[in-house]
Short mmCIF file of C-alpha atoms in Angstrom, two decimals:
data_model
loop_
_atom_site.label_atom_id
_atom_site.label_comp_id
_atom_site.label_asym_id
_atom_site.label_seq_id
_atom_site.Cartn_x
_atom_site.Cartn_y
_atom_site.Cartn_z
CA PHE A 1230 -11.40 -10.08 11.73
CA LYS A 1231 -12.75 -13.64 11.78
CA THR A 1232 -9.66 -15.01 10.03
CA GLY A 1233 -7.08 -13.05 12.00
CA TRP A 1234 -6.68 -9.63 10.34
CA LYS A 1235 -4.99 -7.49 13.01
CA ARG A 1236 -3.99 -3.84 13.24
CA PHE A 1237 -1.71 -1.65 15.32
CA TYR A 1238 -2.86 1.97 15.03
CA LEU A 1239 -0.23 4.64 14.50
CA LYS A 1240 -2.71 7.52 14.14
CA TRP A 1241 -6.40 7.95 13.42
CA TYR A 1242 -7.64 11.32 12.08
CA GLY A 1243 -5.76 13.26 14.72
CA GLU A 1244 -2.70 12.82 16.87
CA SER A 1245 -0.64 9.65 16.97
CA HIS A 1246 -1.67 6.99 19.48
CA PRO A 1247 0.42 7.19 22.68
CA SER A 1248 1.40 3.52 22.37
CA ALA A 1249 2.56 4.12 18.80
CA MET A 1250 4.65 7.13 19.84
CA THR A 1251 6.32 4.97 22.50
CA LEU A 1252 6.83 1.82 20.43
CA CYS A 1253 7.27 3.36 16.94
CA PRO A 1254 8.70 6.86 17.50
CA ARG A 1255 10.42 7.21 14.11
CA THR A 1256 7.39 6.00 12.15
CA THR A 1257 4.99 8.31 13.99
CA GLU A 1258 7.42 11.21 13.49
CA LEU A 1259 7.60 10.52 9.74
CA LEU A 1260 3.80 10.25 9.48
CA ALA A 1261 3.31 13.48 11.43
CA GLY A 1262 5.40 15.22 8.77
CA ILE A 1263 3.00 14.18 6.00
CA GLY A 1264 -0.11 16.30 6.50
CA THR A 1265 -2.23 14.42 3.99
CA VAL A 1266 -1.92 11.11 5.90
CA LYS A 1267 -5.00 11.14 8.11
CA ALA A 1268 -4.82 7.60 9.49
CA ALA A 1269 -2.12 4.96 9.59
CA MET A 1270 -1.60 1.52 11.02
CA PHE A 1271 0.44 -1.61 10.65
CA ALA A 1272 -1.88 -4.36 9.39
CA THR A 1273 -1.21 -8.09 9.35
CA LEU A 1274 -2.93 -10.78 7.32
CA PRO A 1275 -1.94 -14.27 8.51
CA PRO A 1276 -1.65 -17.39 6.36
CA GLY A 1277 -5.04 -18.62 5.18
CA ALA A 1278 -6.81 -15.35 6.03
CA LYS A 1279 -9.50 -13.80 3.85
CA LEU A 1280 -11.17 -10.40 4.09
CA VAL A 1281 -14.67 -10.52 2.64
CA ARG A 1282 -15.88 -8.28 -0.18
CA HIS A 1283 -16.70 -4.84 1.17
CA ARG A 1284 -16.48 -1.16 0.42
CA ASP A 1285 -15.69 1.65 2.82
CA PRO A 1286 -18.37 4.35 2.85
CA TYR A 1287 -16.12 7.37 3.50
CA ALA A 1288 -14.99 8.84 0.16
CA GLY A 1289 -12.77 11.53 1.69
CA SER A 1290 -9.57 9.56 1.35
CA PHE A 1291 -7.60 7.14 -0.76
CA ARG A 1292 -6.08 4.01 0.71
CA TYR A 1293 -2.31 3.44 0.55
CA HIS A 1294 -0.61 0.10 1.27
CA LEU A 1295 3.17 -0.26 1.56
CA GLY A 1296 4.50 -3.82 1.70
CA LEU A 1297 6.81 -4.22 4.70
CA ASP A 1298 7.13 -7.97 5.28
CA THR A 1299 5.07 -9.82 2.70
CA PRO A 1300 5.11 -13.30 1.15
CA ASN A 1301 6.10 -11.63 -2.17
CA ASP A 1302 3.76 -14.13 -3.78
CA ASP A 1303 0.67 -13.81 -5.98
CA GLY A 1304 -1.22 -15.92 -3.43
CA CYS A 1305 -1.28 -12.88 -1.13
CA TYR A 1306 -3.29 -10.16 -2.80
CA ILE A 1307 -5.99 -7.53 -2.72
CA ASP A 1308 -8.65 -7.31 -5.42
CA VAL A 1309 -10.15 -3.85 -5.99
CA ASP A 1310 -13.05 -3.69 -8.44
CA GLY A 1311 -11.76 -6.73 -10.31
CA GLU A 1312 -8.10 -5.62 -10.43
CA LYS A 1313 -5.74 -7.82 -8.44
CA TYR A 1314 -2.59 -6.52 -6.75
CA SER A 1315 -0.09 -8.78 -4.97
CA TRP A 1316 1.86 -7.13 -2.15
CA ARG A 1317 5.64 -7.00 -2.42
CA ASP A 1318 8.21 -5.80 0.12
CA GLY A 1319 8.99 -2.11 -0.38
CA GLU A 1320 6.26 -1.55 -2.98
CA GLY A 1321 3.18 0.60 -2.53
CA VAL A 1322 -0.27 0.74 -4.05
CA VAL A 1323 -2.98 3.41 -3.85
CA PHE A 1324 -6.65 2.62 -4.42
CA ASP A 1325 -10.11 4.02 -3.89
CA GLU A 1326 -11.61 2.11 -0.97
CA THR A 1327 -15.16 3.03 -1.99
CA TYR A 1328 -14.87 0.36 -4.70
CA ILE A 1329 -15.64 -3.22 -3.70
CA HIS A 1330 -12.46 -4.88 -2.52
CA TYR A 1331 -11.33 -8.02 -0.73
CA ALA A 1332 -8.05 -9.64 0.24
CA GLU A 1333 -6.64 -13.11 0.67
CA ASN A 1334 -3.42 -14.66 1.88
CA SER A 1335 -3.29 -18.26 0.65
CA THR A 1336 0.46 -18.52 1.36
CA ASP A 1337 2.11 -19.94 4.49
CA GLN A 1338 3.68 -16.58 5.45
CA GLN A 1339 2.19 -13.60 7.25
CA ARG A 1340 1.73 -10.30 5.40
CA VAL A 1341 2.60 -7.02 7.17
CA ILE A 1342 1.88 -3.66 5.53
CA LEU A 1343 1.77 0.02 6.40
CA PHE A 1344 -1.87 0.95 5.77
CA CYS A 1345 -2.72 4.66 5.40
CA ASP A 1346 -5.73 6.82 4.63
CA VAL A 1347 -4.49 9.71 2.51
CA GLU A 1348 -6.64 12.81 2.08
CA ARG A 1349 -8.41 12.77 -1.27
CA PRO A 1350 -7.32 15.79 -3.36
CA LEU A 1351 -10.34 18.07 -3.71
CA TRP A 1352 -9.93 21.23 -5.73
CA PHE A 1353 -13.13 23.06 -4.72
CA ALA A 1354 -12.28 24.73 -1.40
CA PRO A 1355 -15.71 24.41 0.32
CA VAL A 1356 -15.80 20.65 -0.42
CA ARG A 1357 -12.22 20.31 0.87
CA TRP A 1358 -13.18 22.13 4.10
CA LEU A 1359 -16.26 19.93 4.50
CA ASN A 1360 -14.12 16.81 4.02
CA ARG A 1361 -11.63 17.97 6.67
CA TRP A 1362 -14.44 18.85 9.08
CA PHE A 1363 -16.03 15.40 8.54
CA GLY A 1364 -12.66 13.75 9.22
CA LYS A 1365 -12.25 15.63 12.49
CA ALA A 1366 -15.87 15.33 13.66
CA VAL A 1367 -16.94 11.89 12.47
CA MET A 1368 -13.88 9.83 11.65
CA THR A 1369 -12.21 10.84 14.93
CA ALA A 1370 -15.31 9.47 16.70
CA ALA A 1371 -14.48 6.07 15.14
CA ALA A 1372 -11.07 5.94 16.86
CA THR A 1373 -10.05 2.71 18.53
CA GLN A 1374 -7.20 1.77 20.80
CA ASN A 1375 -4.07 -0.35 20.83
CA LEU A 1376 -3.99 -0.52 24.64
CA GLU A 1377 -6.77 -0.43 27.25
CA SER A 1378 -5.43 2.91 28.55
CA GLU A 1379 -6.01 4.73 25.24
CA PRO A 1380 -9.26 6.55 24.49
CA ILE A 1381 -12.00 5.18 22.24
CA GLY A 1382 -14.12 7.36 19.94
CA GLY A 1383 -17.84 7.82 20.60
CA LEU A 1384 -18.92 5.84 17.54
CA ASN A 1385 -16.87 2.85 18.64
CA LYS A 1386 -18.40 3.04 22.12
CA PHE A 1387 -21.89 3.13 20.59
CA PHE A 1388 -21.21 0.21 18.25
CA PHE A 1389 -19.74 -1.82 21.12
CA HIS A 1390 -23.05 -1.54 22.99
CA PHE A 1391 -25.06 -2.01 19.78
CA TYR A 1392 -23.10 -5.21 19.08
CA GLN A 1393 -23.86 -6.52 22.59
CA VAL A 1394 -27.58 -6.01 21.91
CA ARG A 1395 -27.17 -7.71 18.53
CA LEU A 1396 -25.53 -10.75 20.16
CA LYS A 1397 -28.46 -11.03 22.60
CA ALA A 1398 -30.93 -10.70 19.72
CA LYS A 1399 -29.13 -13.47 17.80
CA ALA A 1400 -29.23 -15.72 20.88
CA PHE A 1401 -32.96 -14.98 21.31
CA LYS A 1402 -33.53 -15.76 17.61
CA ALA A 1403 -31.74 -19.11 18.03
CA ARG A 1404 -34.04 -19.96 20.98
CA SER A 1405 -37.30 -18.64 19.50
CA ARG A 1406 -37.39 -17.67 15.85
CA THR A 1407 -41.10 -16.75 16.01
CA GLY A 1408 -40.64 -14.68 19.16
CA TYR A 1409 -37.69 -12.88 17.59
CA TYR A 1410 -39.69 -11.85 14.50
CA VAL A 1411 -42.74 -10.82 16.57
CA LEU A 1412 -40.52 -8.62 18.77
CA LYS A 1413 -38.70 -7.23 15.73
CA TRP A 1414 -41.94 -6.15 14.02
CA VAL A 1415 -43.39 -4.74 17.25
CA LEU A 1416 -40.26 -2.57 17.59
CA ILE A 1417 -40.34 -1.48 13.92
CA LEU A 1418 -44.04 -0.61 14.06
CA GLY A 1419 -43.53 1.16 17.39
CA ILE A 1420 -40.74 3.32 15.95
CA LEU A 1421 -42.80 4.11 12.83
CA GLY A 1422 -45.77 4.96 15.02
CA ALA A 1423 -43.67 7.27 17.18
CA ILE A 1424 -42.37 9.04 14.08
CA PHE A 1425 -45.66 9.47 12.21
CA ILE A 1426 -48.22 9.79 14.99
#
């Protein structure tokens, strides 16, 4: 996000976003017809942008990228577990997002892709049901919005408030490093005491 990665959500583990149905009716209709696509968005990566090394913790899906308007250049790529893929218009790639991956666009042109989470094929029925339940219960709670009028999932609401506390803690740490660490250890010891006493 720090270097300009942006998304427009089409759907997120449920129905399509209202803004997407209004602005992208054909795309949302096509996606609704593919039951294994659980989440979808348009994602841009501007010139000079980098996404840091990370892995996504949810192993219930595979990630699919379809190049829509890309630089068609090896300077715009994603690296998944040491394998590099450069986006090209009209070409798709599927990868396991639980592997460490990062992306970079060192070109002077923006990259636009269709980005989808596709249900991981699981052959053991109870595990498949558990994966679908987790998607509905937990991943839906991570929903975010395109417009202020659209709902936000409970996890995103929690992390918004958590992030506000984190920003205040960072500001306090910048003012008083010693005070920050004293307060941090008092809180940790207090929580441990509440759990074990």
